[in-house]
Coordinates of C-alpha atoms in Angstrom, one line a residue:
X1 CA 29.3 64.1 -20.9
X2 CA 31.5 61.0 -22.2
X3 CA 31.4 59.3 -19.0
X4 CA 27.9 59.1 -18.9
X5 CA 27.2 58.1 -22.2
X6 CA 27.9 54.4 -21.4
X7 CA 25.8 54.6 -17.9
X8 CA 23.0 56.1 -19.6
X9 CA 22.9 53.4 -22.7
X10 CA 22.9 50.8 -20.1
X11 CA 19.9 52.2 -18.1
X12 CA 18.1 52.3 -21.5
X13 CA 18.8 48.9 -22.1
X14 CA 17.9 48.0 -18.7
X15 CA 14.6 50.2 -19.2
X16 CA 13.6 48.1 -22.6
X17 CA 14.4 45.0 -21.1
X18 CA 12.3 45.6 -18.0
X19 CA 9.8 46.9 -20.2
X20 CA 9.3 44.1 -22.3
X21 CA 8.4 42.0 -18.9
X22 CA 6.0 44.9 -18.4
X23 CA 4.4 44.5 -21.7
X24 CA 4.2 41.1 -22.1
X25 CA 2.5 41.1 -18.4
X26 CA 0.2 43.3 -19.7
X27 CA -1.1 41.4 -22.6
X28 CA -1.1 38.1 -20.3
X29 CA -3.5 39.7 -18.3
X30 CA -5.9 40.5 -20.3
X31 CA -5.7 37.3 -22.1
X32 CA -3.3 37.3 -24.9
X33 CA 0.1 36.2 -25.6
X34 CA 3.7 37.7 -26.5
X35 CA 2.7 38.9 -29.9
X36 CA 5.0 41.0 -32.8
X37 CA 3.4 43.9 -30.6
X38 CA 4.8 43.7 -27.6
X39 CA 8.5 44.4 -28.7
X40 CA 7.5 47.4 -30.3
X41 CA 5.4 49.0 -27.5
X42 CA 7.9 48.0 -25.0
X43 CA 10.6 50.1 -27.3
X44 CA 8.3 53.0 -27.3
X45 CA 7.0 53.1 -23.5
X46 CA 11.4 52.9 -23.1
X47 CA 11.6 56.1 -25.3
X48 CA 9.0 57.4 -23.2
X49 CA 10.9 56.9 -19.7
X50 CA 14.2 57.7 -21.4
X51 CA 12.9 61.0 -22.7
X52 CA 12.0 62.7 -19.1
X53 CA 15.3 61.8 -17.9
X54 CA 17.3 65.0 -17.2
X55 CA 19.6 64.8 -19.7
X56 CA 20.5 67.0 -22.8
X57 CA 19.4 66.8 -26.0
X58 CA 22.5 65.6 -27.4
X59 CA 23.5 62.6 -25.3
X60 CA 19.5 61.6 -25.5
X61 CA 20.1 61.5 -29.7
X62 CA 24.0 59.5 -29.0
X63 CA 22.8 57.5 -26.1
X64 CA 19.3 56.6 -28.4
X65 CA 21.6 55.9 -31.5
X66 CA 24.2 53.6 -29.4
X67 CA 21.4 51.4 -27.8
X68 CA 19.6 51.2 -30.7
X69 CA 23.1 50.1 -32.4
X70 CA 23.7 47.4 -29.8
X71 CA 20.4 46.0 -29.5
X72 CA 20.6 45.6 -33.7
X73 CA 23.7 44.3 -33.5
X74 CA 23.0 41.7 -30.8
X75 CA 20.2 40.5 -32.3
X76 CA 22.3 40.3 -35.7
X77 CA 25.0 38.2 -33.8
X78 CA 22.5 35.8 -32.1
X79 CA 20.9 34.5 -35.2
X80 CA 24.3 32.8 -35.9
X81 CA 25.2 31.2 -32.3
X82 CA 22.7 28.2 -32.1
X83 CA 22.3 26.9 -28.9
X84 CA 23.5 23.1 -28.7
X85 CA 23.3 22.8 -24.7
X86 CA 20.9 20.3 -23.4
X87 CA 19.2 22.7 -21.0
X88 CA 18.3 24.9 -24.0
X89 CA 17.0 22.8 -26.8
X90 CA 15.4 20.4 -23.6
X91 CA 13.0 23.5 -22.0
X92 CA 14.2 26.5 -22.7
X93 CA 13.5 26.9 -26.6
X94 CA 10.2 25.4 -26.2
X95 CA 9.1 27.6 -23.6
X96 CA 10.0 30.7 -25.7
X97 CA 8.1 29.1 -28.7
X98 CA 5.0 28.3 -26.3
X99 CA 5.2 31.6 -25.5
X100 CA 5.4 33.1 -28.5
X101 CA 3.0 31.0 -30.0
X102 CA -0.2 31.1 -28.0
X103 CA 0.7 30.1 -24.3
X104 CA -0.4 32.3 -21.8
X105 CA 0.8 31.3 -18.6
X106 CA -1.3 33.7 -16.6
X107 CA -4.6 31.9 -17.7
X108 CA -2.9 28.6 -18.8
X109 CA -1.1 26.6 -16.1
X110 CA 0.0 24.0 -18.5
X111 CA 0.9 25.1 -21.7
X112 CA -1.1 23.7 -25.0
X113 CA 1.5 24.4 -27.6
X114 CA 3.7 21.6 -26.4
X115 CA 3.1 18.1 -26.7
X116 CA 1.2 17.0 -23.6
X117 CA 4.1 13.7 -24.0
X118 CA 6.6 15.6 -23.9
X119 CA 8.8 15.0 -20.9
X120 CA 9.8 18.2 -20.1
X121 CA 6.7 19.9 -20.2
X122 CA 7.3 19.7 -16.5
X123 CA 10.0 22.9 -16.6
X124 CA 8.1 24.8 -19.6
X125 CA 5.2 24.7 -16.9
X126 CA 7.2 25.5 -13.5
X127 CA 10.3 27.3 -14.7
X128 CA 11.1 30.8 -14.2
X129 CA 10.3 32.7 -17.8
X130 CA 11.7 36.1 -17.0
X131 CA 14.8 35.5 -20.3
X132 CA 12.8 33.2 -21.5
X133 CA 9.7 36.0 -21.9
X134 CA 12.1 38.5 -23.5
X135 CA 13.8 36.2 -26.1
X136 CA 9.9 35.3 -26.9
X137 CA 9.1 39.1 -27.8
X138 CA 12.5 39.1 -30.0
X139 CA 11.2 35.4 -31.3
X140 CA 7.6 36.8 -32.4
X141 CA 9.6 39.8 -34.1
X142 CA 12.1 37.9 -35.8
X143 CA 11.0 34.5 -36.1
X144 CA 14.3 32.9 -35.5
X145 CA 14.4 31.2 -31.4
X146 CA 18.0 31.3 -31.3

């Protein structure tokens, strides 16, 4: 049973992480953005696939209680590393605040939030959002973009 514990807190972690993609694809398409919601519903619809796994009661309640841990405590930890890089103060932060704020890049091709002079409006239109869409759900929960 111990050498599963870890395997199976990292599939739920992978299963909460995929499913906030899934949610927040959801509520693009029918014409919303990443709300407070989304991190929520993602968390239950994870409880959901995690509870038919075949597994036993007890590692479901210490595999549950260790993800939970490390998701808490990884959010703790990032709202005290602030991102200095170029890359992430440039594009990155303001596509997770577009997105978190009313950008819907289903609907939208160039996001409104954002300054239309802003020179990098370029990459928060074109990049990839995949990170970018789960620190958004995280950013709509806890307010803080770091």
């Amino acid at each position: 049973m111990k050498s599963r514990i870890g395997l199976i807190a990292g599939m739920y972690i992978t299963t909460f992480l995929v499913c906030i993609l899934i949610v927040s694809s959801i509520v693009w398409f029918v014409g919303w953005h990443v709300t407070p919601i989304v991190l929520p519903f993602a968390l239950i619809i994870a409880l959901v696939v995690f509870a038919i796994m075949k597994t036993s009661r007890m590692e479901q309640i210490i595999v549950l209680a260790l993800s939970i841990g490390i998701i808490l405590l990884s959010t703790l930890i990032e709202t005290f590393v602030y991102d200095v890089s170029y890359d992430g103060n440039a594009y990155h932060q303001p596509i997770i605040y577009a997105l978190a704020n009313g950008w819907n890049p289903i609907y939208e091709h160039h996001n409104a939030v954002i300054s239309d002079d802003w020179k990098m409006n370029v990459w928060i239109d074109h990049y990839c959002k995949g990170a970018e869409t789960i620190a958004s759900a995280f950013f709509a929960v806890t307010g803080n973009i770091e």
